[in-house]
Coordinates of C-alpha atoms in Angstrom, one line a residue:
M1 CA -5.2 7.9 37.8
N2 CA -8.1 9.6 36.2
R3 CA -8.1 13.0 34.6
D4 CA -9.8 14.7 37.6
D5 CA -7.0 13.5 39.9
K6 CA -4.4 15.0 37.6
T7 CA -6.3 18.3 37.6
V8 CA -6.5 18.4 41.3
K9 CA -2.7 17.8 41.7
M10 CA -2.0 20.5 39.1
V11 CA -4.2 23.0 41.0
D12 CA -2.5 22.1 44.3
K13 CA 0.9 22.7 42.8
R14 CA -0.2 25.9 41.3
D15 CA -1.6 27.2 44.6
E16 CA 1.6 26.1 46.4
A17 CA 3.7 27.9 43.8
Q18 CA 1.6 31.0 44.2
A19 CA 1.9 30.8 48.0
I20 CA 5.7 30.6 47.7
M21 CA 5.8 33.5 45.2
S22 CA 3.4 35.5 47.5
K23 CA 5.7 34.9 50.5
D24 CA 8.8 35.8 48.5
T25 CA 7.1 39.0 47.3
A26 CA 6.0 39.9 50.9
D27 CA 9.6 39.3 52.2
D28 CA 11.1 41.4 49.5
E29 CA 8.6 44.2 50.2
A30 CA 9.6 44.0 53.9
M31 CA 13.2 44.2 53.0
K32 CA 12.6 47.3 50.8
E33 CA 10.9 49.0 53.8
K34 CA 13.9 48.2 56.0
L35 CA 16.4 49.6 53.5
N36 CA 14.3 52.7 53.0
A37 CA 14.0 53.1 56.8
V38 CA 17.8 52.9 57.2
F39 CA 18.1 55.5 54.4
R40 CA 15.4 57.9 55.6
L41 CA 16.5 57.8 59.2
R42 CA 20.1 58.4 58.2
L43 CA 21.0 55.8 60.9
L44 CA 24.3 54.7 59.6
Y45 CA 25.6 57.8 57.8
N46 CA 24.8 61.5 58.1
S47 CA 23.9 61.9 54.5
G48 CA 22.2 59.7 51.9
E49 CA 25.0 60.2 49.5
E50 CA 27.5 58.6 51.9
L51 CA 25.3 55.5 52.2
W52 CA 25.0 55.2 48.4
R53 CA 28.7 55.8 48.0
H54 CA 29.5 53.1 50.6
I55 CA 27.7 50.4 48.7
G56 CA 29.2 51.6 45.4
K57 CA 26.0 52.9 43.8
A58 CA 24.5 56.2 42.8
G59 CA 21.0 57.1 43.7
S60 CA 18.6 59.7 45.1
G61 CA 15.3 60.2 46.9
N62 CA 14.0 58.8 50.1
N63 CA 12.2 55.8 48.5
S64 CA 14.9 54.8 46.0
F65 CA 17.3 53.0 48.4
G66 CA 14.8 50.2 48.9
R67 CA 15.0 49.4 45.3
V68 CA 18.8 48.9 45.3
G69 CA 19.5 45.8 43.3
G70 CA 16.7 46.5 40.8
K71 CA 14.6 43.4 40.4
D72 CA 17.0 41.2 42.3
A73 CA 15.6 40.5 45.8
F74 CA 18.8 38.6 46.6
L75 CA 21.0 41.7 46.2
R76 CA 18.7 43.6 48.5
R77 CA 19.0 41.0 51.2
A78 CA 22.8 40.9 50.6
V79 CA 23.1 44.7 51.0
F80 CA 21.0 44.8 54.2
H81 CA 22.8 41.8 55.8
E82 CA 26.3 43.2 54.9
L83 CA 25.4 46.6 56.4
E84 CA 24.1 44.7 59.5
R85 CA 27.3 42.8 59.8
E86 CA 29.5 45.9 59.4
W87 CA 27.7 47.8 62.1
Y88 CA 27.5 44.9 64.4
D89 CA 31.3 44.7 64.2
E90 CA 31.5 48.4 64.7
T91 CA 29.0 49.0 67.5
G92 CA 27.6 45.6 68.7
I93 CA 24.1 46.6 67.6
I94 CA 22.0 44.2 65.5
L95 CA 20.5 46.5 62.9
N96 CA 17.3 44.5 62.4
G97 CA 16.7 44.6 66.2
L98 CA 17.3 48.3 66.3
L99 CA 14.7 48.9 63.6
D100 CA 12.2 46.8 65.6
A101 CA 13.0 48.9 68.7
Y102 CA 12.6 52.1 66.7
A103 CA 9.2 50.9 65.3
Q104 CA 8.0 50.2 68.8
A105 CA 9.2 53.5 70.2
A106 CA 7.4 55.3 67.3
K107 CA 4.2 53.5 68.2
L108 CA 4.5 54.5 71.8
M109 CA 5.2 58.1 70.9
E110 CA 2.2 58.2 68.6
R111 CA -0.1 56.7 71.3
Y112 CA 1.2 58.1 74.5
N113 CA 3.1 61.2 73.5
P114 CA 2.6 63.4 76.6
L115 CA 4.0 66.5 74.9
H116 CA 2.9 68.8 72.2
E117 CA 5.2 69.6 69.3
D118 CA 5.5 73.2 70.4
E119 CA 6.4 72.3 74.0
E120 CA 9.5 74.1 75.2
E121 CA 12.8 72.3 75.6
G122 CA 12.7 72.4 79.4
V123 CA 9.4 70.5 79.6
R124 CA 10.7 67.8 77.2
I125 CA 13.8 67.3 79.3
E126 CA 11.8 67.1 82.5
C127 CA 9.6 64.4 80.8
C128 CA 12.7 62.4 79.9
E129 CA 14.0 62.8 83.4
Q130 CA 10.8 61.2 84.8
I131 CA 11.2 58.3 82.4
V132 CA 14.8 57.7 83.5
N133 CA 13.9 58.0 87.2
V134 CA 11.2 55.4 86.9
C135 CA 12.6 53.0 84.3
V136 CA 16.3 53.2 85.3
F137 CA 16.4 54.3 88.9
D138 CA 13.2 52.4 89.9
D139 CA 11.3 55.4 91.3
E140 CA 7.6 54.8 91.9
I141 CA 5.0 56.1 89.5
T142 CA 2.9 58.6 91.4
D143 CA -0.3 60.6 90.9
K144 CA 1.9 63.6 90.1
Q145 CA 2.1 62.3 86.6
D146 CA -1.0 62.6 84.4
T147 CA -2.9 59.5 83.2
K148 CA -1.2 59.4 79.8
M149 CA 2.3 59.7 81.3
R150 CA 1.6 57.0 83.9
E151 CA 0.4 54.7 81.1
L152 CA 3.6 55.4 79.1
L153 CA 5.8 54.7 82.1
L154 CA 4.1 51.4 82.8
R155 CA 4.6 50.4 79.1
L156 CA 8.2 51.5 79.1
Q157 CA 9.0 49.4 82.1
E158 CA 8.2 46.4 79.9
E159 CA 10.4 47.5 76.9
D160 CA 14.0 46.7 76.3
T161 CA 16.8 49.3 76.7
Y162 CA 17.1 50.1 72.9
C163 CA 13.4 51.0 72.7
L164 CA 13.8 53.2 75.8
A165 CA 16.9 54.8 74.3
V166 CA 15.3 55.6 71.0
L167 CA 12.2 57.0 72.7
L168 CA 14.3 59.3 74.9
L169 CA 16.2 60.5 71.9
M170 CA 12.9 61.2 70.1
L171 CA 11.7 63.2 73.0
L172 CA 14.9 65.1 73.2
G173 CA 14.4 66.0 69.5
V174 CA 17.6 64.4 68.2
L175 CA 15.9 61.5 66.3
P176 CA 13.0 61.5 63.8
L177 CA 9.7 60.4 65.2
S178 CA 8.9 57.8 62.5
F179 CA 10.3 55.9 59.5
D180 CA 8.3 58.3 57.3
T181 CA 10.6 61.2 58.2
R182 CA 11.5 63.7 55.5
Q183 CA 14.2 65.5 57.5
G184 CA 16.9 64.5 55.0
D185 CA 20.6 64.7 55.8
V186 CA 21.8 65.2 59.4
K187 CA 23.5 68.5 60.3
E188 CA 25.3 69.7 63.5
M189 CA 25.5 66.1 64.9
K190 CA 28.0 67.2 67.5
V191 CA 25.5 69.7 68.9
K192 CA 23.0 66.8 69.2
Y193 CA 25.5 64.6 71.0
E194 CA 26.3 67.4 73.4
Q195 CA 22.6 67.9 74.1
V196 CA 22.2 64.2 75.0
Y197 CA 25.3 64.2 77.1
N198 CA 24.2 67.3 79.0
F199 CA 20.8 65.6 79.7
F200 CA 22.6 62.6 81.3
L201 CA 24.7 65.0 83.4
R202 CA 21.4 66.4 84.6
V203 CA 19.9 63.0 85.6
C204 CA 23.2 61.9 87.1
H205 CA 23.0 64.5 89.8
R206 CA 21.9 61.8 92.3
N207 CA 25.5 60.6 92.7
I208 CA 28.8 61.8 91.3
L209 CA 29.7 58.2 90.5
F210 CA 26.9 58.1 87.9
V211 CA 28.7 60.9 86.0
Q212 CA 31.9 58.8 86.1
T213 CA 30.5 55.5 84.7
P214 CA 32.7 54.1 82.0
R215 CA 30.1 54.7 79.3
M216 CA 29.8 58.4 80.3
T217 CA 33.5 58.7 79.9
L218 CA 33.4 57.1 76.4
F219 CA 30.5 59.4 75.6
H220 CA 32.5 62.4 76.6
K221 CA 35.5 61.2 74.6
A222 CA 33.3 60.8 71.5
L223 CA 32.5 64.6 71.7
K224 CA 36.1 65.3 70.8
E225 CA 35.9 63.3 67.6
S226 CA 35.2 64.8 64.2
E227 CA 31.5 65.2 63.3
E228 CA 31.7 62.7 60.5
K229 CA 32.1 59.9 63.1
L230 CA 29.1 61.1 65.2
T231 CA 26.2 59.2 63.7
R232 CA 22.7 58.4 64.9
I233 CA 23.4 54.7 65.4
R234 CA 26.4 55.5 67.6
L235 CA 24.3 57.9 69.5
V236 CA 21.7 55.2 70.2
K237 CA 24.5 52.9 71.3
F238 CA 25.9 55.4 73.7
T239 CA 22.5 56.2 75.1
A240 CA 21.6 52.5 75.6
D241 CA 25.0 51.8 77.3
V242 CA 24.7 54.7 79.7
L243 CA 21.2 53.6 80.6
C244 CA 22.6 50.1 81.4
N245 CA 25.4 51.5 83.4
L246 CA 23.1 53.7 85.5
S247 CA 20.6 50.9 86.1
I248 CA 23.5 48.7 87.4
L249 CA 24.6 51.4 89.8
A250 CA 21.1 52.3 90.9
S251 CA 20.9 49.9 93.8
A252 CA 23.4 48.7 96.4
E253 CA 22.8 45.0 95.4
Q254 CA 23.6 45.8 91.8
I255 CA 26.7 47.8 92.8
A256 CA 28.0 44.7 94.6
E257 CA 27.2 42.4 91.7
N258 CA 28.7 44.8 89.2
G259 CA 31.8 45.2 91.4
R260 CA 32.5 41.5 91.1
R261 CA 31.7 41.4 87.4
V262 CA 34.0 44.3 86.7
Q263 CA 36.8 42.4 88.5
W264 CA 36.7 39.9 85.7
D265 CA 37.6 42.8 83.3
Q266 CA 40.3 44.2 85.7
L267 CA 43.9 43.7 84.6
Y268 CA 46.8 42.7 86.8
P269 CA 50.0 43.0 84.8
D270 CA 53.4 42.7 86.5
L271 CA 54.1 46.4 87.2
D272 CA 56.0 46.1 90.6
G273 CA 59.2 48.1 90.6
Y274 CA 60.5 51.5 89.7
W275 CA 59.4 53.5 86.6
L276 CA 61.1 56.7 85.2
S277 CA 59.2 59.7 84.0
E278 CA 60.1 61.4 80.7
Q279 CA 61.6 64.4 82.6
H280 CA 63.7 62.3 84.9
S281 CA 67.4 63.1 85.2
E282 CA 70.2 62.4 87.6
Q283 CA 70.2 66.1 88.6
Y284 CA 66.4 66.2 89.1
P285 CA 65.0 62.8 89.9
D286 CA 61.4 62.1 88.8
Y287 CA 60.3 58.5 89.1
W288 CA 57.5 56.2 90.3
Q289 CA 57.4 53.2 92.5
V290 CA 54.6 50.8 91.7
E291 CA 53.3 48.1 94.2
E292 CA 50.5 45.6 93.5
L293 CA 48.0 45.5 96.3
A294 CA 45.0 43.2 96.9
T295 CA 42.6 45.0 94.6
N296 CA 44.6 47.6 92.8
Y297 CA 48.0 49.2 92.6
L298 CA 49.8 51.9 94.7
F299 CA 51.6 54.4 92.4
S300 CA 54.0 56.5 94.5
H301 CA 55.5 59.5 92.7
Y302 CA 58.9 60.8 93.8
F303 CA 60.2 64.1 92.4
Q304 CA 62.7 66.9 93.1
K305 CA 61.9 70.5 92.6
E306 CA 64.6 72.7 91.0
D307 CA 65.1 75.0 94.0
E308 CA 65.3 72.3 96.6
V309 CA 68.5 70.4 97.3
G310 CA 68.6 66.9 98.9
K311 CA 64.8 66.7 99.2
L312 CA 62.2 64.6 97.4
H313 CA 58.4 65.0 97.3
Q314 CA 56.2 61.9 97.6
Q315 CA 52.6 61.6 96.3
E316 CA 50.7 58.3 96.4
F317 CA 47.7 57.3 94.2
T318 CA 45.6 54.1 94.0
V319 CA 45.2 52.9 90.4
S320 CA 43.1 50.1 88.9
F321 CA 43.3 49.0 85.2
Y322 CA 40.2 47.8 83.3
S323 CA 39.6 46.5 79.8
N324 CA 36.0 46.7 78.7
G325 CA 35.9 47.6 75.0
E326 CA 38.1 50.5 75.9
D327 CA 41.3 50.4 78.1
Y328 CA 40.9 52.8 81.0
A329 CA 42.4 53.3 84.4
C330 CA 40.7 54.5 87.5
V331 CA 43.0 56.8 89.5
Q332 CA 42.0 58.1 92.9
H333 CA 43.5 60.9 94.9
P334 CA 44.0 59.7 98.5
R335 CA 41.7 62.6 99.6
S336 CA 38.8 60.6 98.0
V337 CA 39.1 57.9 100.7
L338 CA 38.3 60.4 103.4
Q339 CA 35.1 61.3 101.6
W340 CA 34.0 57.7 101.6
L341 CA 34.9 57.3 105.3
N342 CA 32.8 60.3 106.2
N343 CA 29.9 59.2 104.0
E344 CA 30.3 62.2 101.7
K345 CA 29.7 62.3 98.0
L346 CA 32.9 61.7 96.0
S347 CA 34.1 64.9 94.5
K348 CA 34.7 64.8 90.7
D349 CA 38.0 66.6 91.5
D350 CA 39.4 63.5 93.3
I351 CA 39.1 60.8 90.6
T352 CA 40.1 60.6 87.0
Y353 CA 39.8 58.0 84.2
P354 CA 42.8 58.2 81.8
H355 CA 43.2 55.9 78.8
F356 CA 46.2 53.7 79.1
V357 CA 48.6 51.7 76.8
F358 CA 51.0 49.0 77.9
W359 CA 54.0 47.9 75.8
G360 CA 56.0 44.7 76.5
G361 CA 53.5 41.9 77.2
E362 CA 52.7 40.5 80.6
K363 CA 55.6 42.4 82.2
P364 CA 55.3 45.8 80.5
T365 CA 58.4 47.9 79.8
K366 CA 56.5 51.1 79.1
I367 CA 53.1 52.7 80.3
A368 CA 51.3 55.7 78.7
F369 CA 48.5 57.5 80.5
E370 CA 46.5 59.6 78.0
S371 CA 43.8 62.2 78.6
F372 CA 40.4 60.6 78.8
M373 CA 37.8 62.3 81.0
M374 CA 37.6 64.1 84.4
D375 CA 41.0 65.7 83.7
V376 CA 42.7 66.9 86.9
S377 CA 45.8 68.8 87.8
W378 CA 47.3 66.2 90.1
F379 CA 47.5 63.4 87.6
R380 CA 48.5 64.4 84.1
P381 CA 49.0 62.5 80.8
M382 CA 52.5 60.9 81.0
Q383 CA 54.7 58.1 79.7
L384 CA 56.7 55.9 82.1
T385 CA 59.6 53.6 81.3
R386 CA 60.5 50.7 83.5
A387 CA 63.9 51.3 85.3
K388 CA 66.7 48.7 84.8
D389 CA 66.9 46.0 87.5
D390 CA 70.1 47.5 88.9
W391 CA 68.8 51.1 89.1
N392 CA 68.9 52.5 92.6
P393 CA 66.4 55.2 93.7
P394 CA 67.8 58.5 95.2
I395 CA 66.2 57.7 98.6
E396 CA 68.9 55.1 99.1
K397 CA 71.5 57.9 98.8
G398 CA 70.2 59.7 101.8
M399 CA 67.7 62.2 100.2
K400 CA 65.0 63.4 102.6
V401 CA 61.4 62.5 101.6
T402 CA 58.4 64.7 102.3
N403 CA 54.9 63.1 101.9
D404 CA 52.8 65.8 100.3
F405 CA 49.6 63.9 101.2
E406 CA 50.5 63.0 104.7
A407 CA 47.1 64.2 106.0
Y408 CA 45.4 61.6 103.8
S409 CA 47.6 58.6 104.5
Y410 CA 45.8 55.4 105.7
T411 CA 46.4 51.7 105.9
F412 CA 44.0 48.9 104.7
Y413 CA 44.4 45.5 106.3
L414 CA 42.5 42.7 104.6
G415 CA 41.0 40.7 107.4
L416 CA 37.8 38.8 106.4
E417 CA 37.4 36.0 108.9
A418 CA 33.9 34.5 108.3
I419 CA 30.6 34.9 106.4
T420 CA 27.5 33.5 107.9
P421 CA 23.7 34.1 107.2
D422 CA 23.6 36.4 110.2
F423 CA 26.9 38.3 110.4
I424 CA 30.3 38.9 108.8
S425 CA 33.3 38.6 111.0
V426 CA 36.4 40.7 110.4
K427 CA 39.7 40.4 112.2
D428 CA 42.2 43.3 112.6
E429 CA 46.0 43.1 112.4
N430 CA 46.2 42.4 116.2
G431 CA 43.8 39.4 116.0
K432 CA 40.8 41.2 117.4
S433 CA 37.5 40.2 115.8
Y434 CA 34.5 42.4 114.9
R435 CA 31.1 41.2 113.8
V436 CA 28.7 43.1 111.6
S437 CA 25.1 42.1 111.4
V438 CA 23.8 41.6 107.9
S439 CA 20.3 42.5 109.1
E440 CA 21.5 46.1 109.6
H441 CA 23.1 46.3 106.2
E442 CA 21.2 44.1 103.7
E443 CA 23.7 44.7 101.0
L444 CA 26.2 42.5 102.9
R445 CA 24.2 39.4 102.1
N446 CA 25.9 39.5 98.7
C447 CA 29.5 39.4 100.1
T448 CA 31.9 36.7 99.0
L449 CA 35.3 35.5 100.2
N450 CA 36.9 37.2 97.2
D451 CA 35.7 40.7 98.2
A452 CA 37.9 43.4 99.6
I453 CA 36.9 43.4 103.3
G454 CA 39.1 44.5 106.2
I455 CA 40.1 47.3 108.5
I456 CA 41.0 50.9 107.4
T457 CA 43.1 53.0 109.8
W458 CA 43.3 56.7 109.2
A459 CA 44.8 59.1 111.8
D460 CA 43.3 57.9 115.0
K461 CA 40.1 56.5 113.4
R462 CA 39.4 52.9 112.4
Y463 CA 36.7 51.5 110.1
I464 CA 35.4 48.1 109.1
A465 CA 35.7 48.4 105.3
F466 CA 33.6 46.7 102.7
D467 CA 35.5 48.3 99.9
H468 CA 33.7 46.7 97.0
L469 CA 30.4 48.1 98.4
M470 CA 31.9 51.4 99.3
L471 CA 30.6 50.8 102.9
Y472 CA 32.8 51.9 105.8
L473 CA 31.6 51.5 109.4
P474 CA 33.4 53.4 112.2
I475 CA 34.7 51.2 115.0
E476 CA 33.8 52.4 118.4
E477 CA 36.6 51.3 120.8

């Protein structure tokens, strides 16, 4: 090997080493920017001091957090990835992905911002509502929007949910518009949460069910927490989750698909039997009888009033239990069924979503229903204890029973007979068959043998019921 060959190899190795050092430097600079962005945006904590305290350091200034670890790039990466792990466990959000979504939302705001900074709040809210209507509810883009707004809507249809969530929160004035913000610590976070929650109440006017999606109930529950727990990253999470819930409910096809998906999260513990209320006594009975049905439970409440002797009141409710990050029950007043049958909007007064707790494993011995959202007077927070096997209800001792909800009583007979490409056949309890054409109701093409399909009888009226689709067709005899 001659001297020139050695020189060439030395130059190549030096260039390779410089390239590696250059990449390491660039990666470290990028990590500094991410750490500074997390700090400036106050994403994880409402004050910079809290973030410094959390990692066990002392510091100050919007640009100093990126230098945590001093000259050690490894420590910077460790801090970021540990923060990312902690908040993924807490919220399910990947911090790096959220920063990317934030950067994209900031670019869109800078390029397409259809509003001026001095625009009044009502105009900003109307703009956000247009975005939700198009990107979530699939409304068409029309000439009513100006050119810049149409371009923004087209771009947003291509973006993911977190980018959409961040941009909406920017427009609503609850998130900074860029990583270069100098807003400092966050104040009155509860007010900002309420502002976003009230915005969703506004866009959910299309259907009362939209207001009652599980994520809206969790959002409402969060408003009762202390302000220290209300952070920007959690607000982004709530917003993204509500947007996902609404998009699923936005079409009949997705409602059907979601209905089946939710059933996988639906719980069916062994609850059959009698349960005693906390106020139950031998003098004044107050107990529940629980019966598992095909798709939910029937909770029948029996109680005696102090001024009535030898008489029990009976009230029946349908209850479903779900576990989806939070444990919540869906409790419906029997009056709500009549609203479905008459194709009316479901009243928020006829449904409630309490939080529940079971004790005792697969065959619980105790149930607690706790206040959650949509609180109503007819189903209050309570704790029930399973009655002993030899316990006899007072109705077996000759007490008269009055059904307080007699006017809403109905029967549901599961009678799916056949599913074909052209029709769905349903048989009633007397063996009579009814055919429903799928061409008249396109959503029926998604029906399966596991869906709750049958005949509902209320008073003198009968309906072919596709309960998972909330579709009830009157039978003309």
